[in-house]
Amino acid sequence: MKQPLIIIVFVLLFAGCSPRNPYNRSYVADKVRQQQQYEINQEKKAGKFDVPPGVELSDGVTEDEAVTVALWNNAQYQADLVGLQFAQADLTDAGIIQNPLVRYLSPNGGIVAQGYIYFYLDAIWQRPNRVAAAKRDAHRVAENTIQRTFTLIRDVQNAYA
C-alpha cells in the first residue's frame, strides 16, 4: 500500500515542476554569434538610444558598428526579442497544474455540513501535450527572431553600402 502512494506522490510532484525553455534570448544570441559574429544586447529600456560598448561614433561609423548599433536600438527588433519572453510565459503557463478546488457548505437550516474537493485530472492528463505544444511554439518564435535578426543585419549592410 505504501509503494503506490509514494509513486503517486512522486508523479504529482514531478508533474508540478516548471518546464525549461531552451529557446530564450541567449539561444538567439548564440546562433547570431555563431553565424554573424554580432552581439545582441541584454534587455534595455524602451525608447532610449544606447551606444554599444566598443562603438565610437566620433571617428565615423563602420559597417560593423552600424549593424551593432541597429541590433541594440531597433525598436521592432527589441519587440521581437520580447516575444521570446512571451513564449517563456506561455510555456510556464502550459506547465502549471491548477490547485484543487475545495468547497464547504456550512450547516444552516436543513442543510447538513458537506464539502468536496474538485481536482483537475484532465489538466494532469493533458499537461505533457500542452508543454510540448508550448515548446514547439517557443522554438518557432526563437527561429523567427533569428531570421529577423539576419534580415535586420542584411538591411543595415545594404543601407551602409
Tab-separated table of N, CA and C in Angstrom:
chain	number	residue	atom	x	y	z
A	1	MET	N	0.816	-1.195	0.000
A	1	MET	CA	0.000	0.000	0.000
A	1	MET	C	0.859	1.257	0.000
A	2	LYS	N	1.993	1.179	0.667
A	2	LYS	CA	2.854	2.350	0.761
A	2	LYS	C	3.509	2.694	-0.580
A	3	GLN	N	3.897	1.670	-1.325
A	3	GLN	CA	4.612	1.899	-2.579
A	3	GLN	C	3.747	2.631	-3.616
A	4	PRO	N	2.482	2.239	-3.848
A	4	PRO	CA	1.675	3.004	-4.812
A	4	PRO	C	1.466	4.452	-4.383
A	5	LEU	N	1.336	4.675	-3.086
A	5	LEU	CA	1.160	6.037	-2.591
A	5	LEU	C	2.403	6.878	-2.863
A	6	ILE	N	3.571	6.299	-2.651
A	6	ILE	CA	4.828	7.005	-2.924
A	6	ILE	C	4.946	7.317	-4.413
A	7	ILE	N	4.564	6.377	-5.246
A	7	ILE	CA	4.633	6.592	-6.696
A	7	ILE	C	3.683	7.716	-7.108
A	8	ILE	N	2.481	7.719	-6.558
A	8	ILE	CA	1.514	8.767	-6.890
A	8	ILE	C	2.018	10.133	-6.446
A	9	VAL	N	2.562	10.214	-5.247
A	9	VAL	CA	3.101	11.484	-4.752
A	9	VAL	C	4.259	11.946	-5.631
A	10	PHE	N	5.145	11.027	-6.019
A	10	PHE	CA	6.274	11.375	-6.876
A	10	PHE	C	5.792	11.895	-8.226
A	11	VAL	N	4.805	11.227	-8.810
A	11	VAL	CA	4.284	11.654	-10.111
A	11	VAL	C	3.657	13.043	-10.007
A	12	LEU	N	2.901	13.290	-8.944
A	12	LEU	CA	2.279	14.603	-8.778
A	12	LEU	C	3.316	15.697	-8.553
A	13	LEU	N	4.353	15.405	-7.787
A	13	LEU	CA	5.409	16.395	-7.579
A	13	LEU	C	6.168	16.667	-8.869
A	14	PHE	N	6.457	15.611	-9.617
A	14	PHE	CA	7.173	15.764	-10.875
A	14	PHE	C	6.327	16.527	-11.886
A	15	ALA	N	5.024	16.249	-11.894
A	15	ALA	CA	4.135	16.921	-12.843
A	15	ALA	C	4.028	18.410	-12.546
A	16	GLY	N	4.280	18.800	-11.308
A	16	GLY	CA	4.181	20.201	-10.941
A	16	GLY	C	5.427	21.010	-11.237
A	17	CYS	N	6.484	20.373	-11.689
A	17	CYS	CA	7.720	21.100	-11.980
A	17	CYS	C	7.531	21.983	-13.211
A	18	SER	N	8.138	23.132	-13.183
A	18	SER	CA	8.042	24.065	-14.297
A	18	SER	C	8.917	23.581	-15.449
A	19	PRO	N	8.387	23.571	-16.670
A	19	PRO	CA	9.190	23.132	-17.814
A	19	PRO	C	10.275	24.147	-18.157
A	20	ARG	N	11.390	23.651	-18.651
A	20	ARG	CA	12.519	24.503	-19.006
A	20	ARG	C	12.424	24.873	-20.479
A	21	ASN	N	12.723	26.126	-20.777
A	21	ASN	CA	12.680	26.613	-22.152
A	21	ASN	C	14.097	26.900	-22.630
A	22	PRO	N	14.623	26.073	-23.542
A	22	PRO	CA	15.973	26.342	-24.050
A	22	PRO	C	16.005	27.452	-25.097
A	23	TYR	N	14.840	27.876	-25.576
A	23	TYR	CA	14.766	28.850	-26.664
A	23	TYR	C	14.530	30.244	-26.093
A	24	ASN	N	15.571	30.806	-25.510
A	24	ASN	CA	15.461	32.122	-24.892
A	24	ASN	C	16.400	33.099	-25.599
A	25	ARG	N	16.615	34.239	-24.992
A	25	ARG	CA	17.449	35.290	-25.584
A	25	ARG	C	18.890	34.817	-25.806
A	26	SER	N	19.418	34.025	-24.894
A	26	SER	CA	20.796	33.542	-25.061
A	26	SER	C	20.892	32.541	-26.210
A	27	TYR	N	19.835	31.777	-26.461
A	27	TYR	CA	19.808	30.861	-27.606
A	27	TYR	C	19.921	31.657	-28.906
A	28	VAL	N	19.132	32.722	-29.010
A	28	VAL	CA	19.174	33.576	-30.203
A	28	VAL	C	20.543	34.238	-30.324
A	29	ALA	N	21.072	34.744	-29.212
A	29	ALA	CA	22.381	35.409	-29.234
A	29	ALA	C	23.480	34.445	-29.672
A	30	ASP	N	23.432	33.207	-29.199
A	30	ASP	CA	24.440	32.214	-29.590
A	30	ASP	C	24.370	31.907	-31.080
A	31	LYS	N	23.163	31.745	-31.613
A	31	LYS	CA	23.010	31.455	-33.045
A	31	LYS	C	23.521	32.617	-33.903
A	32	VAL	N	23.215	33.840	-33.489
A	32	VAL	CA	23.670	35.012	-34.249
A	32	VAL	C	25.185	35.132	-34.153
A	33	ARG	N	25.729	34.897	-32.971
A	33	ARG	CA	27.182	34.981	-32.779
A	33	ARG	C	27.900	33.922	-33.615
A	34	GLN	N	27.335	32.720	-33.711
A	34	GLN	CA	27.960	31.652	-34.496
A	34	GLN	C	28.001	31.990	-35.981
A	35	GLN	N	26.930	32.596	-36.488
A	35	GLN	CA	26.838	32.808	-37.927
A	35	GLN	C	27.294	34.186	-38.388
A	36	GLN	N	27.150	35.208	-37.550
A	36	GLN	CA	27.459	36.567	-37.994
A	36	GLN	C	28.462	37.310	-37.117
A	37	GLN	N	28.835	36.760	-35.993
A	37	GLN	CA	29.791	37.377	-35.055
A	37	GLN	C	29.319	38.727	-34.513
A	38	TYR	N	28.030	38.904	-34.364
A	38	TYR	CA	27.489	40.113	-33.747
A	38	TYR	C	26.893	39.758	-32.398
A	39	GLU	N	26.930	40.727	-31.499
A	39	GLU	CA	26.384	40.525	-30.152
A	39	GLU	C	25.004	41.162	-30.049
A	40	ILE	N	24.127	40.481	-29.345
A	40	ILE	CA	22.804	41.024	-29.049
A	40	ILE	C	22.835	41.522	-27.620
A	41	ASN	N	22.331	42.730	-27.424
A	41	ASN	CA	22.380	43.302	-26.077
A	41	ASN	C	21.418	42.590	-25.137
A	42	GLN	N	21.670	42.765	-23.871
A	42	GLN	CA	20.714	42.288	-22.877
A	42	GLN	C	19.541	43.262	-22.881
A	43	GLU	N	18.581	43.027	-22.049
A	43	GLU	CA	17.379	43.861	-22.043
A	43	GLU	C	17.739	45.332	-21.852
A	44	LYS	N	17.043	46.175	-22.589
A	44	LYS	CA	17.306	47.609	-22.492
A	44	LYS	C	15.997	48.344	-22.271
A	45	LYS	N	16.118	49.573	-21.838
A	45	LYS	CA	14.947	50.404	-21.588
A	45	LYS	C	14.385	50.889	-22.921
A	46	ALA	N	13.083	50.799	-23.069
A	46	ALA	CA	12.434	51.184	-24.322
A	46	ALA	C	12.557	52.686	-24.560
A	47	GLY	N	12.775	53.052	-25.827
A	47	GLY	CA	12.821	54.456	-26.202
A	47	GLY	C	14.127	55.155	-25.895
A	48	LYS	N	15.106	54.447	-25.402
A	48	LYS	CA	16.388	55.064	-25.052
A	48	LYS	C	17.442	54.605	-26.057
A	49	PHE	N	18.164	55.563	-26.629
A	49	PHE	CA	19.224	55.234	-27.578
A	49	PHE	C	20.496	54.944	-26.801
A	50	ASP	N	21.055	53.767	-27.007
A	50	ASP	CA	22.295	53.365	-26.351
A	50	ASP	C	23.362	53.115	-27.403
A	51	VAL	N	24.563	53.554	-27.098
A	51	VAL	CA	25.702	53.237	-27.947
A	51	VAL	C	26.362	51.998	-27.344
A	52	PRO	N	26.466	50.936	-28.133
A	52	PRO	CA	27.052	49.704	-27.606
A	52	PRO	C	28.512	49.901	-27.204
A	53	PRO	N	29.003	49.107	-26.263
A	53	PRO	CA	30.415	49.197	-25.899
A	53	PRO	C	31.297	48.867	-27.104
A	54	GLY	N	32.355	49.600	-27.257
A	54	GLY	CA	33.279	49.366	-28.362
A	54	GLY	C	32.946	50.154	-29.617
A	55	VAL	N	31.834	50.867	-29.623
A	55	VAL	CA	31.447	51.674	-30.781
A	55	VAL	C	31.742	53.134	-30.461
A	56	GLU	N	32.560	53.739	-31.305
A	56	GLU	CA	32.922	55.151	-31.139
A	56	GLU	C	32.331	55.915	-32.322
A	57	LEU	N	31.319	56.725	-32.060
A	57	LEU	CA	30.627	57.443	-33.132
A	57	LEU	C	31.399	58.659	-33.627
A	58	SER	N	32.316	59.180	-32.833
A	58	SER	CA	33.026	60.408	-33.201
A	58	SER	C	34.032	60.198	-34.329
A	59	ASP	N	34.520	58.977	-34.525
A	59	ASP	CA	35.509	58.729	-35.578
A	59	ASP	C	34.877	58.167	-36.853
A	60	GLY	N	33.572	58.277	-36.987
A	60	GLY	CA	32.887	57.697	-38.137
A	60	GLY	C	32.357	56.317	-37.769
A	61	VAL	N	31.455	55.839	-38.582
A	61	VAL	CA	30.808	54.561	-38.283
A	61	VAL	C	31.160	53.554	-39.364
A	62	THR	N	31.707	52.437	-38.947
A	62	THR	CA	31.991	51.354	-39.887
A	62	THR	C	30.721	50.529	-40.079
A	63	GLU	N	30.771	49.616	-41.026
A	63	GLU	CA	29.609	48.760	-41.280
A	63	GLU	C	29.276	47.903	-40.063
A	64	ASP	N	30.294	47.334	-39.441
A	64	ASP	CA	30.058	46.506	-38.249
A	64	ASP	C	29.472	47.325	-37.105
A	65	GLU	N	29.951	48.547	-36.947
A	65	GLU	CA	29.412	49.408	-35.892
A	65	GLU	C	27.959	49.782	-36.184
A	66	ALA	N	27.637	50.018	-37.452
A	66	ALA	CA	26.256	50.349	-37.818
A	66	ALA	C	25.320	49.180	-37.514
A	67	VAL	N	25.769	47.977	-37.814
A	67	VAL	CA	24.960	46.789	-37.514
A	67	VAL	C	24.788	46.628	-36.010
A	68	THR	N	25.863	46.830	-35.263
A	68	THR	CA	25.794	46.691	-33.807
A	68	THR	C	24.841	47.712	-33.204
A	69	VAL	N	24.913	48.956	-33.676
A	69	VAL	CA	24.000	49.994	-33.177
A	69	VAL	C	22.555	49.625	-33.520
A	70	ALA	N	22.321	49.102	-34.715
A	70	ALA	CA	20.961	48.712	-35.107
A	70	ALA	C	20.444	47.567	-34.239
A	71	LEU	N	21.299	46.589	-33.956
A	71	LEU	CA	20.868	45.470	-33.110
A	71	LEU	C	20.547	45.925	-31.692
A	72	TRP	N	21.213	46.958	-31.240
A	72	TRP	CA	20.987	47.441	-29.876
A	72	TRP	C	19.798	48.380	-29.779
A	73	ASN	N	19.431	49.060	-30.877
A	73	ASN	CA	18.465	50.152	-30.759
A	73	ASN	C	17.232	50.046	-31.652
A	74	ASN	N	17.139	49.074	-32.527
A	74	ASN	CA	15.982	48.955	-33.398
A	74	ASN	C	14.760	48.544	-32.573
A	75	ALA	N	13.733	49.391	-32.591
A	75	ALA	CA	12.555	49.163	-31.740
A	75	ALA	C	11.807	47.893	-32.133
A	76	GLN	N	11.645	47.650	-33.431
A	76	GLN	CA	10.930	46.446	-33.862
A	76	GLN	C	11.694	45.193	-33.453
A	77	TYR	N	12.999	45.246	-33.567
A	77	TYR	CA	13.807	44.091	-33.177
A	77	TYR	C	13.722	43.852	-31.669
A	78	GLN	N	13.724	44.917	-30.890
A	78	GLN	CA	13.577	44.769	-29.435
A	78	GLN	C	12.211	44.162	-29.100
A	79	ALA	N	11.181	44.542	-29.853
A	79	ALA	CA	9.855	43.950	-29.645
A	79	ALA	C	9.864	42.468	-30.008
A	80	ASP	N	10.600	42.107	-31.056
A	80	ASP	CA	10.720	40.692	-31.419
A	80	ASP	C	11.402	39.901	-30.312
A	81	LEU	N	12.400	40.499	-29.682
A	81	LEU	CA	13.086	39.818	-28.581
A	81	LEU	C	12.165	39.640	-27.372
A	82	VAL	N	11.261	40.583	-27.167
A	82	VAL	CA	10.297	40.446	-26.067
A	82	VAL	C	9.357	39.271	-26.335
A	83	GLY	N	9.128	38.969	-27.608
A	83	GLY	CA	8.308	37.810	-27.954
A	83	GLY	C	8.852	36.516	-27.370
A	84	LEU	N	10.163	36.447	-27.184
A	84	LEU	CA	10.762	35.268	-26.543
A	84	LEU	C	10.292	35.139	-25.096
A	85	GLN	N	10.129	36.259	-24.426
A	85	GLN	CA	9.653	36.219	-23.040
A	85	GLN	C	8.186	35.806	-22.982
A	86	PHE	N	7.403	36.229	-23.970
A	86	PHE	CA	6.011	35.780	-24.022
A	86	PHE	C	5.939	34.272	-24.261
A	87	ALA	N	6.815	33.764	-25.117
A	87	ALA	CA	6.847	32.319	-25.349
A	87	ALA	C	7.226	31.576	-24.069
A	88	GLN	N	8.154	32.140	-23.284
A	88	GLN	CA	8.514	31.538	-21.998
A	88	GLN	C	7.318	31.558	-21.050
A	89	ALA	N	6.575	32.650	-21.041
A	89	ALA	CA	5.389	32.732	-20.179
A	89	ALA	C	4.337	31.705	-20.600
A	90	ASP	N	4.165	31.520	-21.904
A	90	ASP	CA	3.220	30.510	-22.384
A	90	ASP	C	3.653	29.111	-21.966
A	91	LEU	N	4.955	28.845	-22.026
A	91	LEU	CA	5.462	27.539	-21.615
A	91	LEU	C	5.263	27.322	-20.123
A	92	THR	N	5.517	28.335	-19.336
A	92	THR	CA	5.293	28.228	-17.892
A	92	THR	C	3.816	27.996	-17.601
A	93	ASP	N	2.956	28.717	-18.306
A	93	ASP	CA	1.517	28.556	-18.117
A	93	ASP	C	1.058	27.154	-18.518
A	94	ALA	N	1.641	26.604	-19.576
A	94	ALA	CA	1.270	25.254	-20.005
A	94	ALA	C	1.672	24.207	-18.976
A	95	GLY	N	2.712	24.480	-18.215
A	95	GLY	CA	3.179	23.519	-17.223
A	95	GLY	C	2.487	23.611	-15.882
A	96	ILE	N	1.666	24.623	-15.701
A	96	ILE	CA	1.007	24.814	-14.405
A	96	ILE	C	-0.179	23.868	-14.276
A	97	ILE	N	-0.269	23.248	-13.128
A	97	ILE	CA	-1.438	22.443	-12.785
A	97	ILE	C	-2.220	23.234	-11.749
A	98	GLN	N	-3.484	23.414	-12.010
A	98	GLN	CA	-4.300	24.228	-11.119
A	98	GLN	C	-4.435	23.568	-9.753
A	99	ASN	N	-4.573	24.401	-8.756
A	99	ASN	CA	-4.810	23.900	-7.409
A	99	ASN	C	-6.198	23.276	-7.335
A	100	PRO	N	-6.355	22.290	-6.455
A	100	PRO	CA	-7.689	21.712	-6.299
A	100	PRO	C	-8.663	22.744	-5.731
A	101	LEU	N	-9.894	22.604	-6.108
A	101	LEU	CA	-10.941	23.494	-5.628
A	101	LEU	C	-11.609	22.839	-4.425
A	102	VAL	N	-11.588	23.506	-3.298
A	102	VAL	CA	-12.181	22.972	-2.074
A	102	VAL	C	-13.431	23.787	-1.762
A	103	ARG	N	-14.552	23.101	-1.603
A	103	ARG	CA	-15.821	23.755	-1.279
A	103	ARG	C	-16.345	23.195	0.037
A	104	TYR	N	-16.925	24.068	0.801
A	104	TYR	CA	-17.520	23.646	2.067
A	104	TYR	C	-18.825	24.401	2.250
A	105	LEU	N	-19.860	23.682	2.534
A	105	LEU	CA	-21.160	24.279	2.817
A	105	LEU	C	-21.433	24.111	4.300
A	106	SER	N	-21.589	25.201	4.985
A	106	SER	CA	-21.825	25.111	6.426
A	106	SER	C	-23.300	24.815	6.690
A	107	PRO	N	-23.540	24.142	7.789
A	107	PRO	CA	-24.934	23.781	8.085
A	107	PRO	C	-25.727	24.998	8.549
A	108	ASN	N	-26.847	25.202	7.929
A	108	ASN	CA	-27.813	26.163	8.442
A	108	ASN	C	-29.175	25.746	7.885
A	109	GLY	N	-30.135	25.854	8.642
A	109	GLY	CA	-31.459	25.393	8.228
A	109	GLY	C	-31.461	23.883	8.062
A	110	GLY	N	-31.896	23.428	6.910
A	110	GLY	CA	-31.991	21.989	6.671
A	110	GLY	C	-30.779	21.401	5.980
A	111	ILE	N	-29.712	22.191	5.805
A	111	ILE	CA	-28.526	21.702	5.094
A	111	ILE	C	-27.562	21.065	6.088
A	112	VAL	N	-27.123	19.885	5.757
A	112	VAL	CA	-26.120	19.202	6.561
A	112	VAL	C	-24.750	19.689	6.091
A	113	ALA	N	-23.807	19.764	7.013
A	113	ALA	CA	-22.451	20.194	6.640
A	113	ALA	C	-21.897	19.233	5.600
A	114	GLN	N	-21.394	19.790	4.519
A	114	GLN	CA	-20.827	18.951	3.473
A	114	GLN	C	-19.718	19.716	2.757
A	115	GLY	N	-18.901	18.985	2.091
A	115	GLY	CA	-17.808	19.583	1.348
A	115	GLY	C	-17.315	18.624	0.289
A	116	TYR	N	-16.556	19.145	-0.618
A	116	TYR	CA	-15.964	18.287	-1.636
A	116	TYR	C	-14.703	18.944	-2.176
A	117	ILE	N	-13.886	18.128	-2.804
A	117	ILE	CA	-12.660	18.601	-3.448
A	117	ILE	C	-12.779	18.260	-4.929
A	118	TYR	N	-12.583	19.265	-5.764
A	118	TYR	CA	-12.620	19.069	-7.204
A	118	TYR	C	-11.187	19.199	-7.714
A	119	PHE	N	-10.658	18.120	-8.229
A	119	PHE	CA	-9.278	18.116	-8.706
A	119	PHE	C	-9.292	18.000	-10.224
A	120	TYR	N	-8.491	18.788	-10.892
A	120	TYR	CA	-8.466	18.842	-12.352
A	120	TYR	C	-7.596	17.716	-12.913
A	121	LEU	N	-8.169	16.526	-13.014
A	121	LEU	CA	-7.411	15.386	-13.527
A	121	LEU	C	-7.096	15.545	-15.005
A	122	ASP	N	-7.991	16.185	-15.748
A	122	ASP	CA	-7.726	16.368	-17.173
A	122	ASP	C	-6.501	17.246	-17.407
A	123	ALA	N	-6.228	18.176	-16.492
A	123	ALA	CA	-5.046	19.035	-16.632
A	123	ALA	C	-3.768	18.216	-16.501
A	124	ILE	N	-3.769	17.249	-15.595
A	124	ILE	CA	-2.593	16.376	-15.453
A	124	ILE	C	-2.442	15.517	-16.699
A	125	TRP	N	-3.547	15.039	-17.217
A	125	TRP	CA	-3.525	14.173	-18.393
A	125	TRP	C	-3.037	14.940	-19.630
A	126	GLN	N	-3.467	16.183	-19.771
A	126	GLN	CA	-3.140	16.965	-20.960
A	126	GLN	C	-1.850	17.764	-20.828
A	127	ARG	N	-1.280	17.825	-19.650
A	127	ARG	CA	-0.096	18.653	-19.418
A	127	ARG	C	1.057	18.344	-20.369
A	128	PRO	N	1.440	17.075	-20.567
A	128	PRO	CA	2.573	16.825	-21.475
A	128	PRO	C	2.337	17.350	-22.892
A	129	ASN	N	1.112	17.217	-23.386
A	129	ASN	CA	0.814	17.720	-24.734
A	129	ASN	C	0.841	19.243	-24.784
A	130	ARG	N	0.327	19.884	-23.738
A	130	ARG	CA	0.350	21.345	-23.694
A	130	ARG	C	1.782	21.865	-23.608
A	131	VAL	N	2.617	21.206	-22.805
A	131	VAL	CA	4.018	21.621	-22.675
A	131	VAL	C	4.748	21.420	-23.999
A	132	ALA	N	4.500	20.287	-24.658
A	132	ALA	CA	5.155	20.028	-25.946
A	132	ALA	C	4.741	21.071	-26.987
A	133	ALA	N	3.466	21.428	-27.010
A	133	ALA	CA	2.998	22.448	-27.958
A	133	ALA	C	3.618	23.806	-27.646
A	134	ALA	N	3.724	24.140	-26.370
A	134	ALA	CA	4.327	25.423	-25.988
A	134	ALA	C	5.818	25.448	-26.328
A	135	LYS	N	6.509	24.308	-26.190
A	135	LYS	CA	7.933	24.250	-26.567
A	135	LYS	C	8.097	24.415	-28.073
A	136	ARG	N	7.206	23.788	-28.844
A	136	ARG	CA	7.268	23.969	-30.302
A	136	ARG	C	7.039	25.430	-30.672
A	137	ASP	N	6.104	26.071	-29.998
A	137	ASP	CA	5.836	27.479	-30.264
A	137	ASP	C	7.032	28.345	-29.875
A	138	ALA	N	7.661	28.037	-28.738
A	138	ALA	CA	8.845	28.794	-28.315
A	138	ALA	C	9.977	28.622	-29.324
A	139	HIS	N	10.128	27.412	-29.852
A	139	HIS	CA	11.159	27.170	-30.870
A	139	HIS	C	10.857	27.972	-32.136
A	140	ARG	N	9.586	28.004	-32.530
A	140	ARG	CA	9.189	28.776	-33.713
A	140	ARG	C	9.465	30.264	-33.512
A	141	VAL	N	9.130	30.783	-32.343
A	141	VAL	CA	9.369	32.200	-32.049
A	141	VAL	C	10.867	32.497	-32.083
A	142	ALA	N	11.677	31.610	-31.502
A	142	ALA	CA	13.133	31.817	-31.490
A	142	ALA	C	13.699	31.794	-32.906
A	143	GLU	N	13.269	30.843	-33.720
A	143	GLU	CA	13.779	30.764	-35.093
A	143	GLU	C	13.332	31.972	-35.916
A	144	ASN	N	12.104	32.438	-35.710
A	144	ASN	CA	11.654	33.658	-36.398
A	144	ASN	C	12.469	34.868	-35.958
A	145	THR	N	12.796	34.933	-34.679
A	145	THR	CA	13.607	36.050	-34.177
A	145	THR	C	15.008	36.002	-34.776
A	146	ILE	N	15.571	34.813	-34.888
A	146	ILE	CA	16.893	34.671	-35.517
A	146	ILE	C	16.824	35.138	-36.970
A	147	GLN	N	15.782	34.728	-37.682
A	147	GLN	CA	15.635	35.144	-39.076
A	147	GLN	C	15.477	36.660	-39.185
A	148	ARG	N	14.721	37.251	-38.275
A	148	ARG	CA	14.557	38.709	-38.286
A	148	ARG	C	15.863	39.414	-37.946
A	149	THR	N	16.674	38.780	-37.118
A	149	THR	CA	17.996	39.341	-36.816
A	149	THR	C	18.840	39.400	-38.082
A	150	PHE	N	18.856	38.301	-38.821
A	150	PHE	CA	19.647	38.268	-40.053
A	150	PHE	C	19.086	39.241	-41.093
A	151	THR	N	17.777	39.405	-41.119
A	151	THR	CA	17.168	40.375	-42.036
A	151	THR	C	17.575	41.797	-41.666
A	152	LEU	N	17.568	42.108	-40.380
A	152	LEU	CA	17.998	43.437	-39.931
A	152	LEU	C	19.468	43.671	-40.274
A	153	ILE	N	20.309	42.669	-40.046
A	153	ILE	CA	21.733	42.795	-40.381
A	153	ILE	C	21.896	43.053	-41.876
A	154	ARG	N	21.176	42.289	-42.698
A	154	ARG	CA	21.256	42.467	-44.149
A	154	ARG	C	20.791	43.857	-44.564
A	155	ASP	N	19.684	44.321	-43.983
A	155	ASP	CA	19.164	45.644	-44.344
A	155	ASP	C	20.146	46.754	-43.979
A	156	VAL	N	20.770	46.648	-42.821
A	156	VAL	CA	21.747	47.667	-42.410
A	156	VAL	C	22.971	47.617	-43.320
A	157	GLN	N	23.419	46.419	-43.667
A	157	GLN	CA	24.576	46.296	-44.555
A	157	GLN	C	24.261	46.857	-45.937
A	158	ASN	N	23.043	46.624	-46.432
A	158	ASN	CA	22.651	47.194	-47.732
A	158	ASN	C	22.553	48.712	-47.666
A	159	ALA	N	22.024	49.231	-46.576
A	159	ALA	CA	21.921	50.686	-46.423
A	159	ALA	C	23.303	51.315	-46.279
A	160	TYR	N	24.223	50.616	-45.664
A	160	TYR	CA	25.573	51.147	-45.464
A	160	TYR	C	26.344	51.195	-46.783
A	161	ALA	N	26.097	50.208	-47.642
A	161	ALA	CA	26.870	50.093	-48.887
A	161	ALA	C	26.612	51.191	-49.855
